[in-house]
PDB file of C-alpha atoms in Angstrom:
ATOM      1  CA  MET A 685      -0.040   0.477  -0.001  1.00  0.00           C
ATOM      2  CA  SER A 686       3.298   2.757   0.677  1.00  0.00           C
ATOM      3  CA  ARG A 687       4.028   2.581  -2.902  1.00  0.00           C
ATOM      4  CA  ILE A 688       0.409   3.001  -4.368  1.00  0.00           C
ATOM      5  CA  ASN A 689       0.146   5.579  -1.946  1.00  0.00           C
ATOM      6  CA  GLN A 690       3.510   7.224  -2.908  1.00  0.00           C
ATOM      7  CA  VAL A 691       3.026   6.931  -6.612  1.00  0.00           C
ATOM      8  CA  ILE A 692      -0.716   8.307  -6.385  1.00  0.00           C
ATOM      9  CA  THR A 693       0.150  11.222  -4.408  1.00  0.00           C
ATOM     10  CA  TYR A 694       2.823  12.305  -6.698  1.00  0.00           C
ATOM     11  CA  LEU A 695       0.812  12.103  -9.807  1.00  0.00           C
ATOM     12  CA  THR A 696      -2.289  13.556  -7.848  1.00  0.00           C
ATOM     13  CA  ALA A 697      -1.212  16.639  -5.250  1.00  0.00           C
ATOM     14  CA  ASP A 698      -2.928  19.745  -5.287  1.00  0.00           C
ATOM     15  CA  THR A 699      -4.982  19.156  -8.050  1.00  0.00           C
ATOM     16  CA  GLN A 700      -8.863  17.326  -8.548  1.00  0.00           C
ATOM     17  CA  ASN A 701      -8.311  14.043 -10.206  1.00  0.00           C
ATOM     18  CA  SER A 702     -10.377  10.572 -10.702  1.00  0.00           C
ATOM     19  CA  ALA A 703      -9.778   7.507 -11.658  1.00  0.00           C
ATOM     20  CA  TYR A 704     -10.705   4.404 -13.413  1.00  0.00           C
ATOM     21  CA  LEU A 705      -9.193   1.242 -11.660  1.00  0.00           C
ATOM     22  CA  PHE A 706      -7.923  -2.177 -13.435  1.00  0.00           C
ATOM     23  CA  LEU A 707      -8.215  -4.790 -10.231  1.00  0.00           C
ATOM     24  CA  PRO A 708      -7.414  -8.053 -10.436  1.00  0.00           C
ATOM     25  CA  ARG A 709      -9.980 -10.711 -10.741  1.00  0.00           C
ATOM     26  CA  GLN A 710      -7.800 -13.157  -8.287  1.00  0.00           C
ATOM     27  CA  ALA A 711      -5.204 -12.885  -5.809  1.00  0.00           C
ATOM     28  CA  PRO A 712      -4.882  -9.439  -5.537  1.00  0.00           C
ATOM     29  CA  ASP A 713      -1.911  -9.187  -3.334  1.00  0.00           C
ATOM     30  CA  ARG A 714      -0.120 -11.243  -5.793  1.00  0.00           C
ATOM     31  CA  SER A 715      -1.241  -9.320  -8.723  1.00  0.00           C
ATOM     32  CA  ILE A 716      -0.429  -6.670 -11.288  1.00  0.00           C
ATOM     33  CA  PHE A 717      -3.250  -4.146 -11.251  1.00  0.00           C
ATOM     34  CA  SER A 718      -3.480  -0.433 -12.515  1.00  0.00           C
ATOM     35  CA  ALA A 719      -5.108   2.947 -12.721  1.00  0.00           C
ATOM     36  CA  SER A 720      -5.979   5.401 -15.034  1.00  0.00           C
ATOM     37  CA  LEU A 721      -6.242   8.988 -14.057  1.00  0.00           C
ATOM     38  CA  GLU A 722      -7.688  11.830 -15.647  1.00  0.00           C
ATOM     39  CA  ILE A 723      -6.031  15.041 -13.408  1.00  0.00           C
ATOM     40  CA  GLU A 724      -7.103  18.591 -13.231  1.00  0.00           C
ATOM     41  CA  VAL A 725      -3.536  21.167 -13.149  1.00  0.00           C
ATOM     42  CA  PRO A 726      -4.790  24.426 -13.128  1.00  0.00           C
ATOM     43  CA  ASN A 727      -4.181  26.804 -15.430  1.00  0.00           C
ATOM     44  CA  ALA A 728      -3.682  23.713 -18.269  1.00  0.00           C
ATOM     45  CA  GLY A 729      -5.283  21.616 -19.893  1.00  0.00           C
ATOM     46  CA  PRO A 730      -5.970  17.748 -18.516  1.00  0.00           C
ATOM     47  CA  VAL A 731      -3.290  15.255 -18.073  1.00  0.00           C
ATOM     48  CA  TYR A 732      -3.977  11.770 -18.591  1.00  0.00           C
ATOM     49  CA  ALA A 733      -1.966   9.520 -16.338  1.00  0.00           C
ATOM     50  CA  SER A 734      -1.325   5.658 -15.877  1.00  0.00           C
ATOM     51  CA  ALA A 735      -0.102   3.673 -12.707  1.00  0.00           C
ATOM     52  CA  SER A 736       0.521   0.057 -12.648  1.00  0.00           C
ATOM     53  CA  PHE A 737       1.341  -1.779  -9.734  1.00  0.00           C
ATOM     54  CA  ALA A 738       3.142  -5.375  -8.929  1.00  0.00           C
ATOM     55  CA  PRO A 739       3.842  -7.047  -5.744  1.00  0.00           C
ATOM     56  CA  LEU A 740       8.052  -7.829  -5.776  1.00  0.00           C
ATOM     57  CA  SER A 741       9.305  -9.806  -3.587  1.00  0.00           C
ATOM     58  CA  GLY A 742       9.514  -9.475   0.095  1.00  0.00           C
ATOM     59  CA  GLY A 743       6.884  -8.143   0.492  1.00  0.00           C
ATOM     60  CA  GLN A 744       7.607  -4.857  -1.504  1.00  0.00           C
ATOM     61  CA  ALA A 745       5.879  -3.444  -4.589  1.00  0.00           C
ATOM     62  CA  GLY A 746       7.187  -2.423  -7.590  1.00  0.00           C
ATOM     63  CA  ALA A 747       5.686   0.626  -9.946  1.00  0.00           C
ATOM     64  CA  VAL A 748       5.559   2.410 -13.376  1.00  0.00           C
ATOM     65  CA  TYR A 749       3.940   5.300 -14.566  1.00  0.00           C
ATOM     66  CA  ASP A 750       3.169   7.442 -16.958  1.00  0.00           C
ATOM     67  CA  THR A 751       1.496  11.054 -17.677  1.00  0.00           C
ATOM     68  CA  VAL A 752       0.518  12.224 -21.080  1.00  0.00           C
ATOM     69  CA  GLU A 753      -0.404  16.087 -21.787  1.00  0.00           C
ATOM     70  CA  TYR A 754      -0.733  18.232 -24.448  1.00  0.00           C
ATOM     71  CA  VAL A 755       1.380  21.579 -24.761  1.00  0.00           C
ATOM     72  CA  ALA A 756       0.484  24.246 -27.410  1.00  0.00           C
ATOM     73  CA  GLN A 757       3.950  24.367 -28.086  1.00  0.00           C
ATOM     74  CA  THR A 758       6.453  22.877 -30.928  1.00  0.00           C
ATOM     75  CA  PRO A 759       8.790  20.183 -29.271  1.00  0.00           C
ATOM     76  CA  ASP A 760      11.599  22.134 -29.623  1.00  0.00           C
ATOM     77  CA  ASN A 761      10.483  24.779 -27.458  1.00  0.00           C
ATOM     78  CA  VAL A 762       8.908  22.797 -24.595  1.00  0.00           C
ATOM     79  CA  GLU A 763      12.536  21.344 -24.729  1.00  0.00           C
ATOM     80  CA  LYS A 764      13.906  24.564 -24.880  1.00  0.00           C
ATOM     81  CA  ASN A 765      11.380  26.000 -22.279  1.00  0.00           C
ATOM     82  CA  PHE A 766      10.005  23.203 -19.822  1.00  0.00           C
ATOM     83  CA  PHE A 767      12.886  21.124 -19.900  1.00  0.00           C
ATOM     84  CA  LYS A 768      15.768  22.792 -20.361  1.00  0.00           C
ATOM     85  CA  GLY A 769      17.471  21.168 -17.646  1.00  0.00           C
ATOM     86  CA  LEU A 770      17.180  17.334 -19.130  1.00  0.00           C
ATOM     87  CA  LYS A 771      19.885  16.011 -21.380  1.00  0.00           C
ATOM     88  CA  ARG A 772      18.617  14.983 -24.925  1.00  0.00           C
ATOM     89  CA  VAL A 773      19.719  11.538 -25.602  1.00  0.00           C
ATOM     90  CA  GLY A 774      17.958  10.952 -28.672  1.00  0.00           C
ATOM     91  CA  VAL A 775      14.784  10.100 -30.905  1.00  0.00           C
ATOM     92  CA  ILE A 776      12.887   6.742 -30.606  1.00  0.00           C
ATOM     93  CA  ARG A 777      12.627   6.415 -34.549  1.00  0.00           C
ATOM     94  CA  LYS A 778      12.326   9.893 -36.614  1.00  0.00           C
ATOM     95  CA  ASP A 779      10.064  12.251 -34.749  1.00  0.00           C
ATOM     96  CA  ILE A 780       9.787  11.348 -30.888  1.00  0.00           C
ATOM     97  CA  VAL A 781      12.830  12.927 -28.896  1.00  0.00           C
ATOM     98  CA  VAL A 782      13.649  11.700 -25.954  1.00  0.00           C
ATOM     99  CA  LEU A 783      14.975  13.467 -22.293  1.00  0.00           C
ATOM    100  CA  ASP A 784      16.956  11.661 -19.475  1.00  0.00           C
ATOM    101  CA  GLY A 785      16.076  13.401 -16.154  1.00  0.00           C
ATOM    102  CA  GLY A 786      17.377  10.299 -14.284  1.00  0.00           C
ATOM    103  CA  ALA A 787      15.050   7.979 -13.317  1.00  0.00           C
ATOM    104  CA  VAL A 788      12.269   9.996 -15.431  1.00  0.00           C
ATOM    105  CA  LYS A 789      12.571   9.937 -19.319  1.00  0.00           C
ATOM    106  CA  VAL A 790      10.198  12.332 -21.253  1.00  0.00           C
ATOM    107  CA  PHE A 791       9.166  11.917 -24.533  1.00  0.00           C
ATOM    108  CA  LEU A 792       8.024  14.581 -26.792  1.00  0.00           C
ATOM    109  CA  MET A 793       5.934  14.160 -29.901  1.00  0.00           C
ATOM    110  CA  PRO A 794       4.640  16.505 -32.762  1.00  0.00           C
ATOM    111  CA  ALA A 795       1.136  16.914 -32.549  1.00  0.00           C
ATOM    112  CA  GLY A 796      -0.543  19.514 -34.533  1.00  0.00           C
ATOM    113  CA  SER A 797       0.916  22.931 -34.206  1.00  0.00           C
ATOM    114  CA  GLY A 798       1.734  21.531 -30.597  1.00  0.00           C
ATOM    115  CA  CYS A 799       3.157  18.974 -28.887  1.00  0.00           C
ATOM    116  CA  VAL A 800       2.353  15.874 -26.612  1.00  0.00           C
ATOM    117  CA  VAL A 801       4.508  15.089 -23.343  1.00  0.00           C
ATOM    118  CA  VAL A 802       4.720  11.863 -22.078  1.00  0.00           C
ATOM    119  CA  LYS A 803       6.520  11.075 -18.582  1.00  0.00           C
ATOM    120  CA  LYS A 804       7.317   7.689 -17.472  1.00  0.00           C
ATOM    121  CA  GLU A 805       9.151   6.438 -14.759  1.00  0.00           C
ATOM    122  CA  ILE A 806       9.679   3.126 -13.006  1.00  0.00           C
ATOM    123  CA  VAL A 807       9.420   2.906  -9.179  1.00  0.00           C
ATOM    124  CA  GLN A 808      11.393   0.230  -7.074  1.00  0.00           C
TER     125      GLN A 808
END
């Protein structure tokens, strides 16, 4: 429960939010489960977040989360204005830029006149 609380609290701090849960049908304490969240960020558009949790050995739990949001700026502008402290480590294929924030990776994907920003982290 502490891992779930840690990740969900981090994702939803100081926001209005709702979740859709994907619960295991059997053995919930030995199964993966996931939550999809809609997060209202003040003075911004909605953020979609997905967090999944799985039991690890020793009674611990691992988690992975992603957040997805649209920013009405080009990927280059988003990289320079919002993520200037992160290192560009490459492009997945030809359009999606990868930025390294240590444990967190940020993906910038062109979308119309703006950019979809995806943040991903594995928490153990």
